[in-house]
Amino acid sequence: MNTLVKTGGAWLVSPSLAAVRRMSVAGFATSSSSSVPNWEGGVSMVQGASRGIGLEFVRQLLENNKKGHVVATCRNPKEATSLVNLKNSFPERLFIQKLDVTDETTIEESAESVRERYGSLNLLINATGILSIPGVLQPETTLNKVEKSSLMLAYEVNAVGPILVMKHMWPLLKAGGGNGTEREVAVVANLSARVGSIGDNKLGGWHSYRASKTALNQLTKNVSVELGRRKDPVVCILLHPGTVDTDLSRPFQRNVPEGKLFTTEYSVQKLLHIINNAKKQDNGKFFAWDGQEIPW
């Protein structure tokens, strides 16, 4: 069993001697100056990994980094067929977990499992998002169609969920920093959307979705300021993936200009380039898939 050590007000992980020995035998280095194991290639978590962009993040992280480990979370792991198939291909490096952003207990349990298994994180990607649910939630084209239930559901999934995941994974990210990776810091990458930008809003509409992404932007910015003040080795960035051919966008693709509907492979490739090159000075910034900053 690992033990928790309180340092500077935060709980950090101290693996048991037996755990450290197991890691050493498996080829994982431990630093004499730190009680946290240094996983070669790092440990990444993708929240919302059962399909679409999240699933593609998992695939590319595993295929592009031959030694890194990935924690993939979703609401119903038993029904995540594509994730299970990836697990069969990467049995030693992919760890699948249940996490429902609307149930904080599952977030806490996921954090504890990662703490026990790895002791740290180097990357957190929050990929969960909802735009429409047949019979439940539809993008509002006029004010008359706005409903409280839609506003609350979009806010819960698109904004509250990611910030709670950040809250519970923060000690693990702080412990990991950039250790085992080519970055100097750990990264939190929250998938936002250009429609969440107030300055870029020229069309209106989509009240629930827009407002929930705007809220996610503000919450992420808030956390980035706090982590910067603490001088933690973690940066928080927001990413707009473009219009990607997924279940989320499929009902609304009719008016997408030619050449602007991206595959998940292309979008994630671009987003990972931004993540892998993130620096301390990028903390709190909002990037489009092409690396351009988006106005708030």
mmCIF file of C-alpha atoms in Angstrom:
data_model
loop_
_atom_site.group_PDB
_atom_site.id
_atom_site.type_symbol
_atom_site.label_atom_id
_atom_site.label_comp_id
_atom_site.label_asym_id
_atom_site.label_seq_id
_atom_site.Cartn_x
_atom_site.Cartn_y
_atom_site.Cartn_z
ATOM 1 C CA MET A 1 0.000 0.000 0.000
ATOM 2 C CA ASN A 2 1.096 3.579 -0.642
ATOM 3 C CA THR A 3 1.067 6.095 2.170
ATOM 4 C CA LEU A 4 0.050 9.750 2.038
ATOM 5 C CA VAL A 5 2.443 12.403 3.285
ATOM 6 C CA LYS A 6 1.222 15.946 3.925
ATOM 7 C CA THR A 7 3.616 18.531 2.529
ATOM 8 C CA GLY A 8 2.872 22.234 2.336
ATOM 9 C CA GLY A 9 -0.826 21.608 2.848
ATOM 10 C CA ALA A 10 -1.113 19.047 0.045
ATOM 11 C CA TRP A 11 -1.270 15.266 0.235
ATOM 12 C CA LEU A 12 1.474 13.604 -1.775
ATOM 13 C CA VAL A 13 2.083 9.937 -2.401
ATOM 14 C CA SER A 14 4.827 7.926 -0.782
ATOM 15 C CA PRO A 15 4.929 4.379 -2.215
ATOM 16 C CA SER A 16 5.638 1.525 0.123
ATOM 17 C CA LEU A 17 9.071 -0.086 -0.008
ATOM 18 C CA ALA A 18 7.544 -3.143 -1.647
ATOM 19 C CA ALA A 19 5.898 -0.991 -4.300
ATOM 20 C CA VAL A 20 9.165 0.798 -5.023
ATOM 21 C CA ARG A 21 10.925 -2.547 -5.406
ATOM 22 C CA ARG A 22 8.245 -3.772 -7.829
ATOM 23 C CA MET A 23 8.638 -0.610 -9.889
ATOM 24 C CA SER A 24 12.414 -0.965 -9.968
ATOM 25 C CA VAL A 25 12.152 -4.558 -11.185
ATOM 26 C CA ALA A 26 9.724 -3.434 -13.896
ATOM 27 C CA GLY A 27 12.190 -0.785 -15.077
ATOM 28 C CA PHE A 28 10.621 2.324 -13.520
ATOM 29 C CA ALA A 29 13.115 4.699 -11.950
ATOM 30 C CA THR A 30 12.655 6.314 -8.570
ATOM 31 C CA SER A 31 14.450 9.488 -7.616
ATOM 32 C CA SER A 32 16.356 9.678 -4.348
ATOM 33 C CA SER A 33 15.131 13.264 -3.953
ATOM 34 C CA SER A 34 11.466 12.361 -4.330
ATOM 35 C CA SER A 35 9.163 9.666 -3.000
ATOM 36 C CA VAL A 36 7.210 9.633 -6.279
ATOM 37 C CA PRO A 37 8.265 7.156 -8.989
ATOM 38 C CA ASN A 38 9.450 8.597 -12.287
ATOM 39 C CA TRP A 39 7.518 6.772 -15.020
ATOM 40 C CA GLU A 40 9.457 6.826 -18.255
ATOM 41 C CA GLY A 41 7.236 8.347 -20.915
ATOM 42 C CA GLY A 42 4.944 9.772 -18.242
ATOM 43 C CA VAL A 43 1.401 8.969 -17.122
ATOM 44 C CA SER A 44 -1.513 10.583 -18.966
ATOM 45 C CA MET A 45 -5.207 10.603 -18.108
ATOM 46 C CA VAL A 46 -7.903 11.084 -20.734
ATOM 47 C CA GLN A 47 -11.281 11.800 -19.172
ATOM 48 C CA GLY A 48 -14.135 11.028 -21.553
ATOM 49 C CA ALA A 49 -12.270 8.392 -23.530
ATOM 50 C CA SER A 50 -14.896 5.963 -24.792
ATOM 51 C CA ARG A 51 -15.353 7.520 -28.247
ATOM 52 C CA GLY A 52 -14.669 10.485 -30.502
ATOM 53 C CA ILE A 53 -11.830 12.842 -29.694
ATOM 54 C CA GLY A 54 -11.161 11.306 -26.283
ATOM 55 C CA LEU A 55 -10.724 7.833 -27.736
ATOM 56 C CA GLU A 56 -8.399 9.181 -30.411
ATOM 57 C CA PHE A 57 -6.296 10.907 -27.744
ATOM 58 C CA VAL A 58 -5.859 7.549 -26.021
ATOM 59 C CA ARG A 59 -4.886 5.837 -29.267
ATOM 60 C CA GLN A 60 -2.334 8.438 -30.299
ATOM 61 C CA LEU A 61 -0.821 8.739 -26.828
ATOM 62 C CA LEU A 62 -0.220 4.989 -26.785
ATOM 63 C CA GLU A 63 1.034 4.712 -30.356
ATOM 64 C CA ASN A 64 3.243 7.811 -30.353
ATOM 65 C CA ASN A 65 4.876 7.220 -26.978
ATOM 66 C CA LYS A 66 6.240 3.703 -26.790
ATOM 67 C CA LYS A 67 6.765 3.783 -23.016
ATOM 68 C CA GLY A 68 4.122 6.124 -21.619
ATOM 69 C CA HIS A 69 1.104 4.913 -19.652
ATOM 70 C CA VAL A 70 -2.476 6.068 -20.226
ATOM 71 C CA VAL A 71 -5.430 6.101 -17.846
ATOM 72 C CA ALA A 72 -8.648 6.188 -19.892
ATOM 73 C CA THR A 73 -11.882 6.992 -18.085
ATOM 74 C CA CYS A 74 -15.535 6.884 -19.093
ATOM 75 C CA ARG A 75 -18.973 6.357 -17.551
ATOM 76 C CA ASN A 76 -19.446 2.743 -18.684
ATOM 77 C CA PRO A 77 -16.120 0.946 -19.244
ATOM 78 C CA LYS A 78 -17.848 -2.396 -19.863
ATOM 79 C CA GLU A 79 -19.634 -0.918 -22.885
ATOM 80 C CA ALA A 80 -16.575 0.908 -24.245
ATOM 81 C CA THR A 81 -15.769 -1.652 -26.944
ATOM 82 C CA SER A 82 -13.151 0.477 -28.708
ATOM 83 C CA LEU A 83 -11.287 1.092 -25.454
ATOM 84 C CA VAL A 84 -11.321 -2.616 -24.656
ATOM 85 C CA ASN A 85 -9.839 -3.322 -28.084
ATOM 86 C CA LEU A 86 -7.040 -0.840 -27.363
ATOM 87 C CA LYS A 87 -6.500 -2.514 -24.001
ATOM 88 C CA ASN A 88 -5.935 -5.808 -25.823
ATOM 89 C CA SER A 89 -3.267 -4.120 -27.944
ATOM 90 C CA PHE A 90 -1.598 -2.298 -25.032
ATOM 91 C CA PRO A 91 -2.299 -4.484 -21.981
ATOM 92 C CA GLU A 92 0.597 -3.184 -19.902
ATOM 93 C CA ARG A 93 0.211 0.529 -20.651
ATOM 94 C CA LEU A 94 -3.538 1.196 -20.764
ATOM 95 C CA PHE A 95 -5.588 1.341 -17.577
ATOM 96 C CA ILE A 96 -9.368 1.783 -18.013
ATOM 97 C CA GLN A 97 -11.435 3.263 -15.201
ATOM 98 C CA LYS A 98 -15.003 4.282 -14.471
ATOM 99 C CA LEU A 99 -15.482 8.020 -14.031
ATOM 100 C CA ASP A 100 -18.745 9.932 -14.367
ATOM 101 C CA VAL A 101 -18.301 13.713 -14.276
ATOM 102 C CA THR A 102 -21.789 14.083 -12.781
ATOM 103 C CA ASP A 103 -20.851 11.873 -9.814
ATOM 104 C CA GLU A 104 -17.997 13.275 -7.731
ATOM 105 C CA THR A 105 -17.633 10.006 -5.824
ATOM 106 C CA THR A 106 -16.420 8.283 -9.010
ATOM 107 C CA ILE A 107 -13.920 11.114 -9.562
ATOM 108 C CA GLU A 108 -12.534 10.655 -6.052
ATOM 109 C CA GLU A 109 -12.324 6.889 -6.528
ATOM 110 C CA SER A 110 -10.528 7.330 -9.841
ATOM 111 C CA ALA A 111 -7.979 9.667 -8.259
ATOM 112 C CA GLU A 112 -7.355 7.161 -5.483
ATOM 113 C CA SER A 113 -6.849 4.332 -7.975
ATOM 114 C CA VAL A 114 -4.347 6.382 -9.967
ATOM 115 C CA ARG A 115 -2.587 7.335 -6.745
ATOM 116 C CA GLU A 116 -2.277 3.687 -5.756
ATOM 117 C CA ARG A 117 -1.200 2.498 -9.194
ATOM 118 C CA TYR A 118 1.099 5.279 -10.413
ATOM 119 C CA GLY A 119 1.563 7.871 -7.680
ATOM 120 C CA SER A 120 1.463 10.787 -10.113
ATOM 121 C CA LEU A 121 0.156 12.209 -13.394
ATOM 122 C CA ASN A 122 1.902 14.246 -16.079
ATOM 123 C CA LEU A 123 -1.060 15.030 -18.321
ATOM 124 C CA LEU A 124 -4.802 15.402 -17.819
ATOM 125 C CA ILE A 125 -7.083 15.813 -20.827
ATOM 126 C CA ASN A 126 -10.715 16.615 -20.081
ATOM 127 C CA ALA A 127 -12.520 15.585 -23.265
ATOM 128 C CA THR A 128 -16.088 15.143 -22.040
ATOM 129 C CA GLY A 129 -18.715 17.387 -23.574
ATOM 130 C CA ILE A 130 -22.384 17.440 -24.572
ATOM 131 C CA LEU A 131 -24.133 19.540 -27.198
ATOM 132 C CA SER A 132 -27.328 17.648 -27.879
ATOM 133 C CA ILE A 133 -29.250 14.659 -26.559
ATOM 134 C CA PRO A 134 -32.359 13.614 -28.529
ATOM 135 C CA GLY A 135 -35.470 14.483 -26.555
ATOM 136 C CA VAL A 136 -33.430 16.060 -23.761
ATOM 137 C CA LEU A 137 -31.081 18.760 -25.004
ATOM 138 C CA GLN A 138 -30.923 20.697 -28.271
ATOM 139 C CA PRO A 139 -28.932 23.835 -29.183
ATOM 140 C CA GLU A 140 -31.296 26.781 -28.799
ATOM 141 C CA THR A 141 -31.719 28.960 -31.889
ATOM 142 C CA THR A 142 -33.852 31.550 -30.058
ATOM 143 C CA LEU A 143 -34.316 32.811 -26.512
ATOM 144 C CA ASN A 144 -37.807 31.301 -26.416
ATOM 145 C CA LYS A 145 -36.304 27.815 -26.572
ATOM 146 C CA VAL A 146 -34.055 28.241 -23.543
ATOM 147 C CA GLU A 147 -34.918 25.874 -20.680
ATOM 148 C CA LYS A 148 -33.479 25.732 -17.202
ATOM 149 C CA SER A 149 -32.932 21.969 -17.419
ATOM 150 C CA SER A 150 -30.817 22.366 -20.572
ATOM 151 C CA LEU A 151 -28.721 25.137 -19.076
ATOM 152 C CA MET A 152 -28.050 23.146 -15.904
ATOM 153 C CA LEU A 153 -27.246 19.891 -17.694
ATOM 154 C CA ALA A 154 -24.794 21.537 -20.097
ATOM 155 C CA TYR A 155 -23.149 23.409 -17.228
ATOM 156 C CA GLU A 156 -22.859 20.267 -15.101
ATOM 157 C CA VAL A 157 -21.191 18.176 -17.810
ATOM 158 C CA ASN A 158 -19.190 20.786 -19.727
ATOM 159 C CA ALA A 159 -17.975 22.992 -16.870
ATOM 160 C CA VAL A 160 -18.548 21.535 -13.393
ATOM 161 C CA GLY A 161 -17.324 18.044 -14.295
ATOM 162 C CA PRO A 162 -13.913 19.075 -15.641
ATOM 163 C CA ILE A 163 -13.202 21.428 -12.733
ATOM 164 C CA LEU A 164 -13.976 18.645 -10.235
ATOM 165 C CA VAL A 165 -11.661 16.288 -12.105
ATOM 166 C CA MET A 166 -8.936 18.946 -11.923
ATOM 167 C CA LYS A 167 -9.583 19.366 -8.195
ATOM 168 C CA HIS A 168 -9.053 15.694 -7.405
ATOM 169 C CA MET A 169 -6.178 15.091 -9.839
ATOM 170 C CA TRP A 170 -4.260 18.225 -8.877
ATOM 171 C CA PRO A 171 -2.067 16.567 -6.161
ATOM 172 C CA LEU A 172 -1.099 13.866 -8.676
ATOM 173 C CA LEU A 173 -0.245 16.433 -11.349
ATOM 174 C CA LYS A 174 1.764 18.460 -8.867
ATOM 175 C CA ALA A 175 3.675 15.325 -7.864
ATOM 176 C CA GLY A 176 4.351 14.372 -11.485
ATOM 177 C CA GLY A 177 5.221 17.694 -13.079
ATOM 178 C CA GLY A 178 7.173 17.024 -16.248
ATOM 179 C CA ASN A 179 9.000 13.992 -14.834
ATOM 180 C CA GLY A 180 9.495 11.245 -17.409
ATOM 181 C CA THR A 181 8.401 13.490 -20.280
ATOM 182 C CA GLU A 182 10.115 16.035 -22.515
ATOM 183 C CA ARG A 183 8.123 18.862 -20.911
ATOM 184 C CA GLU A 184 9.167 20.852 -17.876
ATOM 185 C CA VAL A 185 5.637 20.836 -16.467
ATOM 186 C CA ALA A 186 2.526 18.717 -16.188
ATOM 187 C CA VAL A 187 -0.347 19.852 -18.426
ATOM 188 C CA VAL A 188 -4.092 20.107 -17.933
ATOM 189 C CA ALA A 189 -5.765 20.413 -21.339
ATOM 190 C CA ASN A 190 -9.488 21.145 -21.223
ATOM 191 C CA LEU A 191 -11.392 20.797 -24.484
ATOM 192 C CA SER A 192 -13.377 23.961 -24.984
ATOM 193 C CA ALA A 193 -14.852 25.472 -28.162
ATOM 194 C CA ARG A 194 -14.524 28.695 -30.100
ATOM 195 C CA VAL A 195 -18.228 29.338 -29.491
ATOM 196 C CA GLY A 196 -17.342 29.754 -25.809
ATOM 197 C CA SER A 197 -15.433 32.922 -26.643
ATOM 198 C CA ILE A 198 -17.382 36.075 -25.771
ATOM 199 C CA GLY A 199 -15.172 38.240 -27.977
ATOM 200 C CA ASP A 200 -15.626 35.924 -30.960
ATOM 201 C CA ASN A 201 -19.419 35.632 -30.603
ATOM 202 C CA LYS A 202 -20.976 37.202 -33.688
ATOM 203 C CA LEU A 203 -23.869 34.791 -34.306
ATOM 204 C CA GLY A 204 -25.519 34.220 -30.909
ATOM 205 C CA GLY A 205 -27.677 31.165 -30.264
ATOM 206 C CA TRP A 206 -26.672 27.841 -28.710
ATOM 207 C CA HIS A 207 -27.148 29.419 -25.293
ATOM 208 C CA SER A 208 -26.584 26.360 -23.102
ATOM 209 C CA TYR A 209 -23.542 25.079 -24.965
ATOM 210 C CA ARG A 210 -21.911 28.494 -25.422
ATOM 211 C CA ALA A 211 -22.419 29.518 -21.806
ATOM 212 C CA SER A 212 -21.155 26.194 -20.444
ATOM 213 C CA LYS A 213 -17.950 26.456 -22.483
ATOM 214 C CA THR A 214 -17.512 30.076 -21.423
ATOM 215 C CA ALA A 215 -17.836 28.898 -17.831
ATOM 216 C CA LEU A 216 -15.246 26.189 -18.445
ATOM 217 C CA ASN A 217 -12.900 28.851 -19.823
ATOM 218 C CA GLN A 218 -13.292 31.041 -16.737
ATOM 219 C CA LEU A 219 -12.908 28.146 -14.298
ATOM 220 C CA THR A 220 -9.781 26.925 -16.076
ATOM 221 C CA LYS A 221 -8.334 30.436 -16.127
ATOM 222 C CA ASN A 222 -9.033 30.753 -12.399
ATOM 223 C CA VAL A 223 -7.189 27.515 -11.664
ATOM 224 C CA SER A 224 -4.256 28.554 -13.857
ATOM 225 C CA VAL A 225 -3.876 31.743 -11.817
ATOM 226 C CA GLU A 226 -3.930 29.802 -8.549
ATOM 227 C CA LEU A 227 -1.422 27.197 -9.720
ATOM 228 C CA GLY A 228 0.834 29.943 -11.045
ATOM 229 C CA ARG A 229 0.692 31.713 -7.698
ATOM 230 C CA ARG A 230 1.596 28.466 -5.935
ATOM 231 C CA LYS A 231 4.428 27.911 -8.442
ATOM 232 C CA ASP A 232 3.221 24.352 -8.992
ATOM 233 C CA PRO A 233 4.833 22.566 -11.979
ATOM 234 C CA VAL A 234 1.476 22.456 -13.794
ATOM 235 C CA VAL A 235 0.030 24.548 -16.618
ATOM 236 C CA CYS A 236 -3.632 24.710 -17.628
ATOM 237 C CA ILE A 237 -4.634 25.339 -21.221
ATOM 238 C CA LEU A 238 -7.900 25.354 -23.156
ATOM 239 C CA LEU A 239 -8.150 23.825 -26.615
ATOM 240 C CA HIS A 240 -10.593 24.318 -29.484
ATOM 241 C CA PRO A 241 -10.387 21.170 -31.645
ATOM 242 C CA GLY A 242 -12.138 22.650 -34.665
ATOM 243 C CA THR A 243 -15.289 21.096 -36.089
ATOM 244 C CA VAL A 244 -14.547 17.384 -35.864
ATOM 245 C CA ASP A 245 -16.509 14.543 -37.425
ATOM 246 C CA THR A 246 -17.861 12.973 -34.225
ATOM 247 C CA ASP A 247 -21.230 12.049 -32.756
ATOM 248 C CA LEU A 248 -21.327 15.458 -31.048
ATOM 249 C CA SER A 249 -21.109 17.481 -34.277
ATOM 250 C CA ARG A 250 -22.766 15.083 -36.724
ATOM 251 C CA PRO A 251 -26.296 16.588 -36.539
ATOM 252 C CA PHE A 252 -24.864 20.065 -37.257
ATOM 253 C CA GLN A 253 -22.359 19.481 -40.058
ATOM 254 C CA ARG A 254 -24.504 20.636 -42.965
ATOM 255 C CA ASN A 255 -23.181 24.208 -43.012
ATOM 256 C CA VAL A 256 -19.535 23.426 -42.270
ATOM 257 C CA PRO A 257 -17.348 24.936 -45.053
ATOM 258 C CA GLU A 258 -15.475 22.533 -47.304
ATOM 259 C CA GLY A 259 -12.167 21.509 -45.781
ATOM 260 C CA LYS A 260 -13.175 22.607 -42.271
ATOM 261 C CA LEU A 261 -14.641 19.305 -41.072
ATOM 262 C CA PHE A 262 -11.711 17.482 -39.482
ATOM 263 C CA THR A 263 -11.167 13.829 -38.759
ATOM 264 C CA THR A 264 -10.459 12.918 -35.160
ATOM 265 C CA GLU A 265 -6.983 11.796 -36.237
ATOM 266 C CA TYR A 266 -6.119 15.202 -37.711
ATOM 267 C CA SER A 267 -7.560 17.257 -34.864
ATOM 268 C CA VAL A 268 -5.907 15.226 -32.102
ATOM 269 C CA GLN A 269 -2.574 15.274 -33.920
ATOM 270 C CA LYS A 270 -2.732 19.084 -33.931
ATOM 271 C CA LEU A 271 -3.858 19.293 -30.310
ATOM 272 C CA LEU A 272 -1.127 16.942 -29.095
ATOM 273 C CA HIS A 273 1.451 19.122 -30.821
ATOM 274 C CA ILE A 274 0.228 22.053 -28.703
ATOM 275 C CA ILE A 275 0.183 19.947 -25.527
ATOM 276 C CA ASN A 276 3.622 18.449 -26.063
ATOM 277 C CA ASN A 277 5.142 21.888 -26.610
ATOM 278 C CA ALA A 278 3.371 23.622 -23.729
ATOM 279 C CA LYS A 279 5.579 25.906 -21.638
ATOM 280 C CA LYS A 280 5.098 27.702 -18.329
ATOM 281 C CA GLN A 281 4.254 30.906 -20.186
ATOM 282 C CA ASP A 282 1.292 29.145 -21.854
ATOM 283 C CA ASN A 283 -0.489 28.742 -18.523
ATOM 284 C CA GLY A 284 -4.069 30.011 -18.771
ATOM 285 C CA LYS A 285 -4.144 30.410 -22.554
ATOM 286 C CA PHE A 286 -6.913 29.416 -25.001
ATOM 287 C CA PHE A 287 -5.649 27.839 -28.238
ATOM 288 C CA ALA A 288 -7.307 26.775 -31.466
ATOM 289 C CA TRP A 289 -6.244 23.540 -33.137
ATOM 290 C CA ASP A 290 -3.764 25.460 -35.329
ATOM 291 C CA GLY A 291 -1.949 27.007 -32.354
ATOM 292 C CA GLN A 292 -3.543 30.440 -32.683
ATOM 293 C CA GLU A 293 -4.789 32.060 -29.486
ATOM 294 C CA ILE A 294 -8.531 32.673 -29.239
ATOM 295 C CA PRO A 295 -9.873 35.852 -27.573
ATOM 296 C CA TRP A 296 -11.817 35.389 -24.368
#
